[in-house]
mmCIF file with all atom_site columns, C-alpha atoms in Angstrom:
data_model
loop_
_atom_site.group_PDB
_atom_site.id
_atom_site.type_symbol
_atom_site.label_atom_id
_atom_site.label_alt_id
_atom_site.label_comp_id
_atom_site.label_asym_id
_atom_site.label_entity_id
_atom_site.label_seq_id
_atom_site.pdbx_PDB_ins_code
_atom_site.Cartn_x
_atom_site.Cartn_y
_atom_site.Cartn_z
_atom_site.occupancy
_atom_site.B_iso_or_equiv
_atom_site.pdbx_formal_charge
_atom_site.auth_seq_id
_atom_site.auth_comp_id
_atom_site.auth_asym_id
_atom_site.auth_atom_id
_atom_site.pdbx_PDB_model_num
ATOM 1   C CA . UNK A 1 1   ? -8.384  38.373 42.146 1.00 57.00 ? 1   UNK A CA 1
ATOM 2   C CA . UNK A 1 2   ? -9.877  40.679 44.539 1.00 85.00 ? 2   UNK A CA 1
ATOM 3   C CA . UNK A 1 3   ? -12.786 41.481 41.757 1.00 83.00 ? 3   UNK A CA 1
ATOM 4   C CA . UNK A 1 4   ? -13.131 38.291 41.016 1.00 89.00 ? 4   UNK A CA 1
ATOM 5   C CA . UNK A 1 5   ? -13.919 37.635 44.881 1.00 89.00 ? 5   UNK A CA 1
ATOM 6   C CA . UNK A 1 6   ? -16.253 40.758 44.972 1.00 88.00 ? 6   UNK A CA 1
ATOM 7   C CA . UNK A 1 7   ? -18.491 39.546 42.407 1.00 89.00 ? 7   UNK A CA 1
ATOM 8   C CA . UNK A 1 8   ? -18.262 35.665 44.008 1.00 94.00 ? 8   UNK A CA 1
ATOM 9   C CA . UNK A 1 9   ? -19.848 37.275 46.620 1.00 94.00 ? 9   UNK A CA 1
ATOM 10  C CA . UNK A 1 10  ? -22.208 39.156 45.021 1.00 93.00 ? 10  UNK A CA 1
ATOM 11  C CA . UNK A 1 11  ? -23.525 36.322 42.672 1.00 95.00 ? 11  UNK A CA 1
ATOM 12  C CA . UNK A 1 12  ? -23.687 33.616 45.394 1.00 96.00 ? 12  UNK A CA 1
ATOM 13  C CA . UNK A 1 13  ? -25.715 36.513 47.871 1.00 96.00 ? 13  UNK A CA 1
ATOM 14  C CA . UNK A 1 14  ? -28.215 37.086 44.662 1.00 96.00 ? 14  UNK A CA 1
ATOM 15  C CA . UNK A 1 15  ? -28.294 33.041 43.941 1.00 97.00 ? 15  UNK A CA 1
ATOM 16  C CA . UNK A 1 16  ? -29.293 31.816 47.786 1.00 97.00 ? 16  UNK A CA 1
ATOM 17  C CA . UNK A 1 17  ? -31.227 34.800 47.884 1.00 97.00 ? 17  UNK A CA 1
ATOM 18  C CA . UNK A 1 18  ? -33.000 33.395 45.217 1.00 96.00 ? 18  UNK A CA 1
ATOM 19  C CA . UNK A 1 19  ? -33.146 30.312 46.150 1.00 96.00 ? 19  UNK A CA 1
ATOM 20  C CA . UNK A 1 20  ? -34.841 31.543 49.237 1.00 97.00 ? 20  UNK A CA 1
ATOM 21  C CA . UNK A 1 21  ? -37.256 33.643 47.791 1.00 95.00 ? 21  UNK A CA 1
ATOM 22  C CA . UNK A 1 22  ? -38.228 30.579 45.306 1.00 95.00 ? 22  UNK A CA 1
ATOM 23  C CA . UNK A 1 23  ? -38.724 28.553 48.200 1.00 96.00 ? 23  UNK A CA 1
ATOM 24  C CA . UNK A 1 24  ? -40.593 30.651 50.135 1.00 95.00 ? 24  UNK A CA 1
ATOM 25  C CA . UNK A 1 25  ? -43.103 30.851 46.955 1.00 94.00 ? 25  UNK A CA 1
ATOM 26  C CA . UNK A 1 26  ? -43.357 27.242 46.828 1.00 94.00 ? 26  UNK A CA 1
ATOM 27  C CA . UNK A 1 27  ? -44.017 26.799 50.782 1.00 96.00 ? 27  UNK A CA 1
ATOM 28  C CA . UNK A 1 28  ? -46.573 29.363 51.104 1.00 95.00 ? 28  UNK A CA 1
ATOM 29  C CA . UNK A 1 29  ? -48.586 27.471 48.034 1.00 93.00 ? 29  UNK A CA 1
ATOM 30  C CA . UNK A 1 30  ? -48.958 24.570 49.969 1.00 93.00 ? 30  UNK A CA 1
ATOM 31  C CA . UNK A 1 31  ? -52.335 24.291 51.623 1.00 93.00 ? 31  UNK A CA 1
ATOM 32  C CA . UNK A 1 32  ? -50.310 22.144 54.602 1.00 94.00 ? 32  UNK A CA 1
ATOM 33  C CA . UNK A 1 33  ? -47.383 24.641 55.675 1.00 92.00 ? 33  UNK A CA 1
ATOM 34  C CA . UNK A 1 34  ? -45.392 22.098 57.824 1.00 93.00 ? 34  UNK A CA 1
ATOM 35  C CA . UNK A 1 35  ? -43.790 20.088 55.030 1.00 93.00 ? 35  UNK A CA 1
ATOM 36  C CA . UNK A 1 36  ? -40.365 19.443 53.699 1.00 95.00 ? 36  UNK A CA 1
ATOM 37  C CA . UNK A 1 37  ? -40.346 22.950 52.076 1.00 95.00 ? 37  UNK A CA 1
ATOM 38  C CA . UNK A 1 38  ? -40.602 24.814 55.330 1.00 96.00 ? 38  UNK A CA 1
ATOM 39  C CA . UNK A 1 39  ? -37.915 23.440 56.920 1.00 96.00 ? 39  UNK A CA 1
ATOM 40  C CA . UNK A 1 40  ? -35.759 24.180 53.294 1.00 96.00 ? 40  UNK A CA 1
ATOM 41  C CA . UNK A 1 41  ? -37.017 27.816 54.240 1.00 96.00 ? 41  UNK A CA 1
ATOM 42  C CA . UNK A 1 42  ? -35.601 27.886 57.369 1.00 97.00 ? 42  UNK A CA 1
ATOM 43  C CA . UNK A 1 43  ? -32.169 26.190 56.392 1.00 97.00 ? 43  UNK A CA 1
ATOM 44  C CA . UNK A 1 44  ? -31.498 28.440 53.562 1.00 97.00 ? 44  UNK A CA 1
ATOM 45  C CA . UNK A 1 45  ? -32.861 31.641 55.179 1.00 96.00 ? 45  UNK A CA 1
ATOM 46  C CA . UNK A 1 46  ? -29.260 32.206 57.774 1.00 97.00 ? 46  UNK A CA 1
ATOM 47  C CA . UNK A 1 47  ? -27.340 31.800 54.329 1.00 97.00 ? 47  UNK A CA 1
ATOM 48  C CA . UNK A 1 48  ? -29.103 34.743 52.662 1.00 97.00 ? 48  UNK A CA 1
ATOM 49  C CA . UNK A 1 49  ? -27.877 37.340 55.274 1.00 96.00 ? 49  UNK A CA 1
ATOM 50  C CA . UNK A 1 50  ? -24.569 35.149 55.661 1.00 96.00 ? 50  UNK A CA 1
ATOM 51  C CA . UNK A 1 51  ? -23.835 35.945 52.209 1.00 96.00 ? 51  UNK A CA 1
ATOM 52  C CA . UNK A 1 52  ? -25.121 39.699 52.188 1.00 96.00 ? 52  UNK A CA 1
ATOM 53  C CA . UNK A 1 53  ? -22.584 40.353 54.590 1.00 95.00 ? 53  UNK A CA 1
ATOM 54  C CA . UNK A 1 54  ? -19.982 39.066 52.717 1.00 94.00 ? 54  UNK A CA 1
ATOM 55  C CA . UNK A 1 55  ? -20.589 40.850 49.994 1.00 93.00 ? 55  UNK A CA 1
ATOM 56  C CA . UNK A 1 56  ? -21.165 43.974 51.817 1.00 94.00 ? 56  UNK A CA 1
ATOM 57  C CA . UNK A 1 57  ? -17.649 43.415 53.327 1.00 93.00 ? 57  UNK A CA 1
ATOM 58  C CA . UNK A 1 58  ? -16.314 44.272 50.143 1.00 90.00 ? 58  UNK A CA 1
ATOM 59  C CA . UNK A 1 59  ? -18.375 46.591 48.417 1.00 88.00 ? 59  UNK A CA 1
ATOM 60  C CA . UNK A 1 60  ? -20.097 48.694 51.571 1.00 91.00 ? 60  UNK A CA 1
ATOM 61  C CA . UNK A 1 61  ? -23.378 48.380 52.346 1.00 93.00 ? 61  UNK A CA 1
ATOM 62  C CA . UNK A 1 62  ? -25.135 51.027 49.690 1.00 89.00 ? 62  UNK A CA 1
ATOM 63  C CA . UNK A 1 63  ? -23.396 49.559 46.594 1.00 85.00 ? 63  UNK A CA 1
ATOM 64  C CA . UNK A 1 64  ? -23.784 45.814 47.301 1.00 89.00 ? 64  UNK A CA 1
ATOM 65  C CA . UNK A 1 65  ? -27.407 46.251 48.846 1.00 90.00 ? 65  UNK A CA 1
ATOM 66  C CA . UNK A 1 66  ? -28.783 48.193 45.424 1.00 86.00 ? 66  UNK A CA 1
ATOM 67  C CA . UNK A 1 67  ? -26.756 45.604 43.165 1.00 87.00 ? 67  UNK A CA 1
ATOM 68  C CA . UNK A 1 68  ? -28.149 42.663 44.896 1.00 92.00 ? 68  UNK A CA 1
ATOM 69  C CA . UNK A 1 69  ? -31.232 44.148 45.629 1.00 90.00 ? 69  UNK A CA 1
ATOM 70  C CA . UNK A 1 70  ? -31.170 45.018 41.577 1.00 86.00 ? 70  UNK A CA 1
ATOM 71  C CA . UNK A 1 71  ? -30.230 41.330 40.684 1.00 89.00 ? 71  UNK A CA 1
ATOM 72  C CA . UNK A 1 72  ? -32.766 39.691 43.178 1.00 93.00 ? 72  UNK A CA 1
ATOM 73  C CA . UNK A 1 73  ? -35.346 41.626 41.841 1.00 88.00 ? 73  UNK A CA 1
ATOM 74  C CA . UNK A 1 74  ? -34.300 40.843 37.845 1.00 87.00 ? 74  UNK A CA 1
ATOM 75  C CA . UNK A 1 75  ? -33.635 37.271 38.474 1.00 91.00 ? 75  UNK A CA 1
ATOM 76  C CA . UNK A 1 76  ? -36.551 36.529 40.925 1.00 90.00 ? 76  UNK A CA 1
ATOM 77  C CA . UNK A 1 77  ? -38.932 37.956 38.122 1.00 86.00 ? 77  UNK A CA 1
ATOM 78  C CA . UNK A 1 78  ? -37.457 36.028 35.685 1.00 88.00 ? 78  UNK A CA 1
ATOM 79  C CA . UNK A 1 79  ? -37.834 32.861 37.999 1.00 92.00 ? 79  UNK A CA 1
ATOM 80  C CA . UNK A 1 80  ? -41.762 34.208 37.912 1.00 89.00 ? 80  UNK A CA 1
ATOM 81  C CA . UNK A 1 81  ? -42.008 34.623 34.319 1.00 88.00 ? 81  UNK A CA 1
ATOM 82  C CA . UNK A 1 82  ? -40.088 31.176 33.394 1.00 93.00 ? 82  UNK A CA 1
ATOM 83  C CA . UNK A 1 83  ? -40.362 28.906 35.928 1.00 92.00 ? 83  UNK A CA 1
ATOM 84  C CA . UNK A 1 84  ? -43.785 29.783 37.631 1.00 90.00 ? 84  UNK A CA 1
ATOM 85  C CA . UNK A 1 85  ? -45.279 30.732 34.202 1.00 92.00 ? 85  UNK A CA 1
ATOM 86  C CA . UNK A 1 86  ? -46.624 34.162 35.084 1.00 89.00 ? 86  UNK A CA 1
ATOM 87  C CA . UNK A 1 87  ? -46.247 36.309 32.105 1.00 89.00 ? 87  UNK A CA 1
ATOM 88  C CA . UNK A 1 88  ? -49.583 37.407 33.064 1.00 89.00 ? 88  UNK A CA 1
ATOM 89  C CA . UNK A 1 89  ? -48.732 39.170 36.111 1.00 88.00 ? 89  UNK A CA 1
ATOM 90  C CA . UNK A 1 90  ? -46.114 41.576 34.659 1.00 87.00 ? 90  UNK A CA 1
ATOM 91  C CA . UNK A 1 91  ? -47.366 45.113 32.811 1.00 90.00 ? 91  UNK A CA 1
ATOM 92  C CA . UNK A 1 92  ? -45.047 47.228 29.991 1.00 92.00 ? 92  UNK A CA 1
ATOM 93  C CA . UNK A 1 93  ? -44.278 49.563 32.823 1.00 94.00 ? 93  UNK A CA 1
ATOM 94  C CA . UNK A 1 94  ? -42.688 46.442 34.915 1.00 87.00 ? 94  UNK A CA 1
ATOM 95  C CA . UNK A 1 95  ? -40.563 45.249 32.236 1.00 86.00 ? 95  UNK A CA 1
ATOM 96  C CA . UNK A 1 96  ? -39.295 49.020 31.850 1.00 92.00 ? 96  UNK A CA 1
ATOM 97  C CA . UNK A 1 97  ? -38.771 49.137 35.167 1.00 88.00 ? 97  UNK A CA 1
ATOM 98  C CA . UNK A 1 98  ? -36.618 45.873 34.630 1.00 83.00 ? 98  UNK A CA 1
ATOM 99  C CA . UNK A 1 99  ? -34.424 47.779 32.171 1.00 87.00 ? 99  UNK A CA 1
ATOM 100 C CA . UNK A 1 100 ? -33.794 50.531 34.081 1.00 90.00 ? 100 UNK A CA 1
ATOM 101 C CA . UNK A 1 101 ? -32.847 48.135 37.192 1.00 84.00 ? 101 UNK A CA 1
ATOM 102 C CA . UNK A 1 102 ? -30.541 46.746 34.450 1.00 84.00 ? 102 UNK A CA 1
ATOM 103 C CA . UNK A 1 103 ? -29.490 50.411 33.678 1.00 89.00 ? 103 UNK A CA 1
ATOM 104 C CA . UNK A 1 104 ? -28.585 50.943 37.528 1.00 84.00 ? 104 UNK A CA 1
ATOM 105 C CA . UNK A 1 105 ? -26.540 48.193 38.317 1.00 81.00 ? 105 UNK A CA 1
ATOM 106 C CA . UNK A 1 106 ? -24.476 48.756 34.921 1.00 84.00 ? 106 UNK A CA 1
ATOM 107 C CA . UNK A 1 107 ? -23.979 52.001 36.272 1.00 86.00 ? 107 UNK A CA 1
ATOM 108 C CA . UNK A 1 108 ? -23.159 51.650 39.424 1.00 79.00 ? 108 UNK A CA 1
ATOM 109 C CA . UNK A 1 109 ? -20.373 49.774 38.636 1.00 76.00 ? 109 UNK A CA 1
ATOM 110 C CA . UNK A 1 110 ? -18.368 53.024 37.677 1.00 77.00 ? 110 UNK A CA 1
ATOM 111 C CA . UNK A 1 111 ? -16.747 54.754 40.489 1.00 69.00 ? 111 UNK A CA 1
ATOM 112 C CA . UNK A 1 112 ? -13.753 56.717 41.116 1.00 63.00 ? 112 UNK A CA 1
#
């Protein structure tokens, strides 16, 4: 149970985190920056370092901040490449850098 908690925590941190960082994206396109989407900024923002901490709680702060870190990146370029359609934007060296983000958080999940 208690790894199944750990990585609760660590997939909800990444998710809001994402969220956020979406959000974010989408208010700062608008030419008019007092809409509905900056007050969704500011009600999800709290929640991202709510949920850091909890993961941090279980993992300390060096492991959980490079695997969410990791994860935000991944997932908030994927969110990029699918979702905002900027395949454009992304060179071979950033995908390999993707991979070897990948590579870290596999193995950072081996410890003593």
């Amino acid at each position: 149970m208690n790894k199944f908690q750990t990585w609760f925590y660590v997939i909800s941190a990444v998710l809001i985190a994402l969220a956020a960082n979406s959000l974010s994206a989408i208010w700062a396109s608008k030419e008019n920056k007092f809409t509905i989407w900056l007050l969704a900024v500011i009600v999800i923002s709290p929640l991202v370092f709510i949920t850091f901490g909890l993961a941090t709680s279980k993992l300390g702060l060096s492991v959980s901040s490079a695997t969410i870190d990791s994860l935000l990146t991944i997932s908030t370029i994927l969110v990029g490449l699918f979702i905002f359609n900027e395949w454009s934007n992304v060179s071979l060296y950033q995908y390999i850098g993707m991979a070897l983000a990948l590579l870290g958080i596999i193995l950072m999940q081996f410890h003593k």
